[in-house]
Short mmCIF file of C-alpha atoms in Angstrom, two decimals:
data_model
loop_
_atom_site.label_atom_id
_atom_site.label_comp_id
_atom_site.label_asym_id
_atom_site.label_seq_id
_atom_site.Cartn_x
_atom_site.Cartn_y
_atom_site.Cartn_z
CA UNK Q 1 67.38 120.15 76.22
CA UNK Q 2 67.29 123.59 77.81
CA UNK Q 3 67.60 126.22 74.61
CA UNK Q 4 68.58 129.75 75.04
CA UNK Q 5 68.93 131.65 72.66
CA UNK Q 6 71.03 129.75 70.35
CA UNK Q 7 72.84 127.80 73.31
CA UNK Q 8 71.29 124.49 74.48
CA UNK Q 9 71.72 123.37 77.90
CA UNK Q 10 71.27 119.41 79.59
CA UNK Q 11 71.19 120.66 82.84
CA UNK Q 12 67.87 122.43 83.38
CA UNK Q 13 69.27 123.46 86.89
CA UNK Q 14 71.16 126.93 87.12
CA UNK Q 15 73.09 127.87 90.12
CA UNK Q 16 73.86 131.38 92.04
CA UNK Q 17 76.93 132.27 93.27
CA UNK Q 18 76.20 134.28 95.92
CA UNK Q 19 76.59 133.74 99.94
CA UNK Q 20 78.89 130.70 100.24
CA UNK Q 21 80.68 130.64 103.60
CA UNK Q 22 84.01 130.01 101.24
CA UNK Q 23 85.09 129.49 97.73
CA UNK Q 24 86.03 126.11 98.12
CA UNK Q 25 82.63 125.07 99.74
CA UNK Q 26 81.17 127.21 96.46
CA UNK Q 27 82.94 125.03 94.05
CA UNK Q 28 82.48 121.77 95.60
CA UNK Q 29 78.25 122.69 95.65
CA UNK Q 30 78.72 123.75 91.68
CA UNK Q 31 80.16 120.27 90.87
CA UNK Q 32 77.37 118.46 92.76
CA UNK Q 33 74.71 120.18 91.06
CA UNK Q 34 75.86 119.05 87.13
CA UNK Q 35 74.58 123.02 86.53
CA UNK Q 36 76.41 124.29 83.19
CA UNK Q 37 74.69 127.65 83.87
CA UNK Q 38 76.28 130.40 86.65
CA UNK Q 39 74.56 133.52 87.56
CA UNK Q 40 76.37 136.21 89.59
CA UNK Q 41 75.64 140.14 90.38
CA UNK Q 42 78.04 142.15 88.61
CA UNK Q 43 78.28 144.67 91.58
CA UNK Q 44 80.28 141.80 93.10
CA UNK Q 45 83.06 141.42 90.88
CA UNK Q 46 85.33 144.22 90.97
CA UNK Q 47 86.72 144.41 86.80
CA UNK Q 48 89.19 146.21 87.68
CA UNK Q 49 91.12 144.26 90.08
CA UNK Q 50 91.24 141.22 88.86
CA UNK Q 51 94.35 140.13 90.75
CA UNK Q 52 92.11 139.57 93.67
CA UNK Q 53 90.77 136.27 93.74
CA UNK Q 54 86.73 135.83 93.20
CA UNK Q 55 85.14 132.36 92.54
CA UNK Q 56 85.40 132.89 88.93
CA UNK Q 57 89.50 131.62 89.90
CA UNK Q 58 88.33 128.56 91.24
CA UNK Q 59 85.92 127.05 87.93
CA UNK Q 60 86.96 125.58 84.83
CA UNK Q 61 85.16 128.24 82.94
CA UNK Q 62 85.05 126.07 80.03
CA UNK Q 63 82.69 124.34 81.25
CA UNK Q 64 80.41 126.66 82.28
CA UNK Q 65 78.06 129.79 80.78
CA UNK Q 66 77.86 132.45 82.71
CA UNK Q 67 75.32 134.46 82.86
CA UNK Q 68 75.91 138.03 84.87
CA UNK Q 69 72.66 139.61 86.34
CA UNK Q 70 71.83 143.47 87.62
CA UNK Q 71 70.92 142.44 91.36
CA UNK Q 72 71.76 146.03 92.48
CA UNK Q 73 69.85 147.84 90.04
CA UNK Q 74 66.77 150.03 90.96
CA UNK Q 75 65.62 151.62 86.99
CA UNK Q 76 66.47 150.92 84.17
CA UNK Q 77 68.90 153.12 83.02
CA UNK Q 78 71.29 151.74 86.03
CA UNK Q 79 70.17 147.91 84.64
CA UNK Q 80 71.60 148.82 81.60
CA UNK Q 81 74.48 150.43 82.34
CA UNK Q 82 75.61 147.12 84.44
CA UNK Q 83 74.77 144.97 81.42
CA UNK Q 84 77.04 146.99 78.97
CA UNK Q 85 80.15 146.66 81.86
CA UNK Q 86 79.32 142.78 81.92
CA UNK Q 87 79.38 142.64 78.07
CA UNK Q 88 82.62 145.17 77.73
CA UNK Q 89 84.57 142.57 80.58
CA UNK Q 90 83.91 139.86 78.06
CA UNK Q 91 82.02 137.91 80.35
CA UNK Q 92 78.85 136.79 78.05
CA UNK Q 93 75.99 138.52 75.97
CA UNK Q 94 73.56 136.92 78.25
CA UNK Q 95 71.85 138.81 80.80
CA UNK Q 96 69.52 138.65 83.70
CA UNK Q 97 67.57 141.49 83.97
CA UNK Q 98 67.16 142.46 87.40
CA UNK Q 99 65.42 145.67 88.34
CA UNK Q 100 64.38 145.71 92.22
CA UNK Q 101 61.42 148.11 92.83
CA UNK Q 102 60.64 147.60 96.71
CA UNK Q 103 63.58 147.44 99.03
CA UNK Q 104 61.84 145.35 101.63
CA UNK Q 105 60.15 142.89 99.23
CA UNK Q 106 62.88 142.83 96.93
CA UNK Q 107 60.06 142.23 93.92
CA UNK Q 108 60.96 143.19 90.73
CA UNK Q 109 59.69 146.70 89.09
CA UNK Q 110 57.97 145.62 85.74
CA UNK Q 111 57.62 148.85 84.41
CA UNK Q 112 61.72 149.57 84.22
CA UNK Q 113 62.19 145.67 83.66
CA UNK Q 114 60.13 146.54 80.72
CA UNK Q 115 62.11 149.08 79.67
CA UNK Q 116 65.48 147.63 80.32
CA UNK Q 117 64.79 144.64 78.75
CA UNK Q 118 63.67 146.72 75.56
CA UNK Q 119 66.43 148.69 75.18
CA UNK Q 120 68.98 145.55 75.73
CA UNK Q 121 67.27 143.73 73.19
CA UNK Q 122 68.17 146.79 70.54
CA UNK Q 123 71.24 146.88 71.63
CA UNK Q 124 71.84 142.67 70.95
CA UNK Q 125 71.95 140.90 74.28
CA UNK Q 126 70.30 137.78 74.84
CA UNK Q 127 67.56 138.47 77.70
CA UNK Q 128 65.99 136.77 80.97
CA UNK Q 129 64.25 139.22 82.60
CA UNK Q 130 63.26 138.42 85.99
CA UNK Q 131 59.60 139.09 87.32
CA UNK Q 132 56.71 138.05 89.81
CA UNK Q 133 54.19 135.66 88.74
CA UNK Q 134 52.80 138.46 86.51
CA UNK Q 135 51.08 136.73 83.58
CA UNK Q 136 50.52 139.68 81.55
CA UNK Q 137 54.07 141.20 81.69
CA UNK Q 138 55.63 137.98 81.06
CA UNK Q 139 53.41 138.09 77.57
CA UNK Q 140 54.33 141.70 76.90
CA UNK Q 141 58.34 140.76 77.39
CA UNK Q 142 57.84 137.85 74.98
CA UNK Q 143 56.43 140.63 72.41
CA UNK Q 144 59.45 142.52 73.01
CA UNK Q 145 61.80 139.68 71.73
CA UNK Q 146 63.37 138.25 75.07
CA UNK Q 147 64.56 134.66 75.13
CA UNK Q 148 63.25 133.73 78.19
CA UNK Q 149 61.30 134.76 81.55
CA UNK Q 150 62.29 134.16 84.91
CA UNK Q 151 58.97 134.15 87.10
CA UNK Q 152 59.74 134.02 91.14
CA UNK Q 153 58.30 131.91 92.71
CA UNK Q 154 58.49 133.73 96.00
CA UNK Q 155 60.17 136.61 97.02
CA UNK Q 156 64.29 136.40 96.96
CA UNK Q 157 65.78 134.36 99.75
CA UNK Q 158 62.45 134.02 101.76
CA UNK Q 159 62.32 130.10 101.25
CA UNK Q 160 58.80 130.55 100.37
CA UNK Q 161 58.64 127.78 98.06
CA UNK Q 162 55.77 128.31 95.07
CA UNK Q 163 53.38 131.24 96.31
CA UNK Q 164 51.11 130.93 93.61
CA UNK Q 165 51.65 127.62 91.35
CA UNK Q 166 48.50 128.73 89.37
CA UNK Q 167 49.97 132.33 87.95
CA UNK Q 168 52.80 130.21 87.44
CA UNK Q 169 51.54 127.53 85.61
CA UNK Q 170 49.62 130.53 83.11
CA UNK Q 171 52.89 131.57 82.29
CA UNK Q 172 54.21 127.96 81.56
CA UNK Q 173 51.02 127.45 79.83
CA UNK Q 174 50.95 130.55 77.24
CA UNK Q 175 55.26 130.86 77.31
CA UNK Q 176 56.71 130.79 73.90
CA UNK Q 177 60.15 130.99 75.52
CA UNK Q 178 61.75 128.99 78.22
CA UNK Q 179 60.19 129.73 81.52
CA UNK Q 180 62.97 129.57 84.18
CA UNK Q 181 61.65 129.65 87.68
CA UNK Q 182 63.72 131.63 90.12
CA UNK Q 183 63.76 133.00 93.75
CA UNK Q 184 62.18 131.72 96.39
CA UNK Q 185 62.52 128.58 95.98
CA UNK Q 186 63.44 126.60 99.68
CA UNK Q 187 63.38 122.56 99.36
CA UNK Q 188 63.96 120.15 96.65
CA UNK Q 189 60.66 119.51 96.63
CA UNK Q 190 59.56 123.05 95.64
CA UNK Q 191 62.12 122.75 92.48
CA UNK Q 192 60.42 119.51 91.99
CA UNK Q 193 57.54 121.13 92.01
CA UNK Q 194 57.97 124.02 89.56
CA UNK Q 195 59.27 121.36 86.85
CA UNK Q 196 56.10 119.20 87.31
CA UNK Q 197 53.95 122.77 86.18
CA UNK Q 198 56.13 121.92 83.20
CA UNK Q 199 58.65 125.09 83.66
CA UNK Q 200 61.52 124.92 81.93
CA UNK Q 201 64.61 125.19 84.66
CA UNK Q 202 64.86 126.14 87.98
CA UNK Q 203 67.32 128.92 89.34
CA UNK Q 204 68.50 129.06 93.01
CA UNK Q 205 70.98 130.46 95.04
CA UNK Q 206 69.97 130.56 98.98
CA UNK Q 207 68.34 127.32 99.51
CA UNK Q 208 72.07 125.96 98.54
CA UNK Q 209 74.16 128.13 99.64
CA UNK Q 210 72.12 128.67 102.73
CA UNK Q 211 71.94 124.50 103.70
CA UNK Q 212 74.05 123.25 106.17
CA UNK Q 213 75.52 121.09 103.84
CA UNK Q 214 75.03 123.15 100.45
CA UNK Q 215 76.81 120.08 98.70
CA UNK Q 216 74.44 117.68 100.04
CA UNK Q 217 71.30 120.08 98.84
CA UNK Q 218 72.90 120.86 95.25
CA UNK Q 219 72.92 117.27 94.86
CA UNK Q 220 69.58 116.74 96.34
CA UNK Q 221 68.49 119.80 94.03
CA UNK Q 222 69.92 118.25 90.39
CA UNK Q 223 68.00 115.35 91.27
CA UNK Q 224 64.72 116.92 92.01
CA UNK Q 225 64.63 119.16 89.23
CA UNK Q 226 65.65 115.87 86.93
CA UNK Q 227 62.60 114.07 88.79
CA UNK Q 228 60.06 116.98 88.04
CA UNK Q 229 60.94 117.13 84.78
CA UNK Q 230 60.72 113.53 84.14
CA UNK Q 231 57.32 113.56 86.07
CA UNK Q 232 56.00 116.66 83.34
CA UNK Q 233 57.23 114.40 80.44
CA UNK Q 234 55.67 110.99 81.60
CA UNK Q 235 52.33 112.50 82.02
CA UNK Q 236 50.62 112.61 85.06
CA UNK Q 237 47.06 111.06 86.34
CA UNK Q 238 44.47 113.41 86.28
CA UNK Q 239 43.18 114.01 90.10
CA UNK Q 240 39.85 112.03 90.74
CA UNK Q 241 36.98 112.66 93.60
CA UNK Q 242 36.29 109.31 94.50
CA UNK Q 243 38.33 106.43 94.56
CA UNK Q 244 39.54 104.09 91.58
CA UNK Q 245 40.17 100.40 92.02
CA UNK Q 246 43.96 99.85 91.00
CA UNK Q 247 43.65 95.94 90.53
CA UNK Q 248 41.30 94.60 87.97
CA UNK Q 249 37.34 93.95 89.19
CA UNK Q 250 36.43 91.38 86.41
CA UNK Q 251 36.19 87.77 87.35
CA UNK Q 252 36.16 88.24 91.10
CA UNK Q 253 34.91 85.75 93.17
CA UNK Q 254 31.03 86.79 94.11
CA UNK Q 255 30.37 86.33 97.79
#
């Protein structure tokens, strides 16, 4: 089980919502992928039209937890401020912290994810602030309170795949909160990949909604992140420099 919080989760997969060609397509990939967890950007809603259909209209949102991010946000002050109009709309007290510092890169700023993340704490939201492969601020955020971190594993929407498994796997190794791998993140068998380092979920937008058939690849997707998963649990071989005999070498007929 995937525990946030005080919310537990099966499905270790969580979706974004962003750049489907059309709501329909968006709804059909969210089925396929079994995810029970929805990120969006606020900026996209608008609140205060709500008589114009958004792809919150097409979900059952019973069965689903949403969980609003600040994609849009540049300091912290303007991270915050989009949290408290998420939490006012009644949406959920869970938020993604997302504080871009470099408009090119699209990499997170750590100081003012620091400080957002700090002040939303105070203030009672339930936290997942999302960072680079930064070891040492995803151990300062933990001393803060937050209930998970959200490493990328490459920069957002590059397709990069995991950039640097070994900062990643640090984080896994010293994380006292769910680790939640996110951005980047291009084939099944990168999300594959990121569970086997023993992470805790995957999140992913592009590489579905990007696919030329994002059904197909949400599909593909639940089952790789299942298959890493299973792979961390199960226990794998340690890597060897010379070769092992697999079949048994006792009683072999001597030449």
């Amino acid at each position: 089980m995937l525990t946030i919080g005080k919310a537990s989760f099966t499905s270790r997969l969580l979706l974004g919502t962003g750049k489907f060609s059309d709501l329909d397509i968006q709804s059909q990939a969210v089925e396929a992928a079994e995810t029970e967890i929805l990120t969006f950007a606020v900026r996209r809603l608008n609140l205060e039209e709500r008589d114009k259909q958004h792809f919150l209209d097409m979900l059952d949102l019973s069965r689903y937890t949403l969980l609003p991010n600040t994609a849009g946000a540049t300091t912290a002050v303007e991270a915050i401020r989009i949290a408290k109009l998420a939490k006012a709309s009644g949406l959920c007290d869970m938020i993604k912290v997302e504080v871009i510092g470099d408009s090119k890169t699209l990499l997170p700023d750590p100081f003012e994810t620091l400080k957002a993340s700090d002040k939303l704490l105070e203030e009672g939201f339930i936290v997942l602030p999302y960072i680079s492969d930064d070891v040492i601020l995803a151990k300062r955020l933990q001393e803060l309170g937050v209930h998970a971190v959200m490493p990328g594993a490459s920069p957002i929407g590059t397709g990069h795949g995991l950039l640097n498994p070994f900062s990643l796997g640090l984080i896994i190794e010293q994380a006292e909160v769910p680790v939640i791998v996110d951005a980047g993140i291009r084939s099944p068998g990168d999300a594959a990949m990121a569970m086997q380092l023993g992470a805790d979920a995957v999140l992913l937008n592009t590489a579905v909604s990007g696919a030329k058939d994002p059904v197909k690849m949400a599909e593909a997707m639940k089952l790789a992140v299942r298959a890493g998963r299973y792979g961390f649990e199960a226990g794998m071989i340690p890597v060897k420099r010379y070769a092992s005999a697999s079949s048994p070498t006792e009683g072999m007929v001597q030449a």
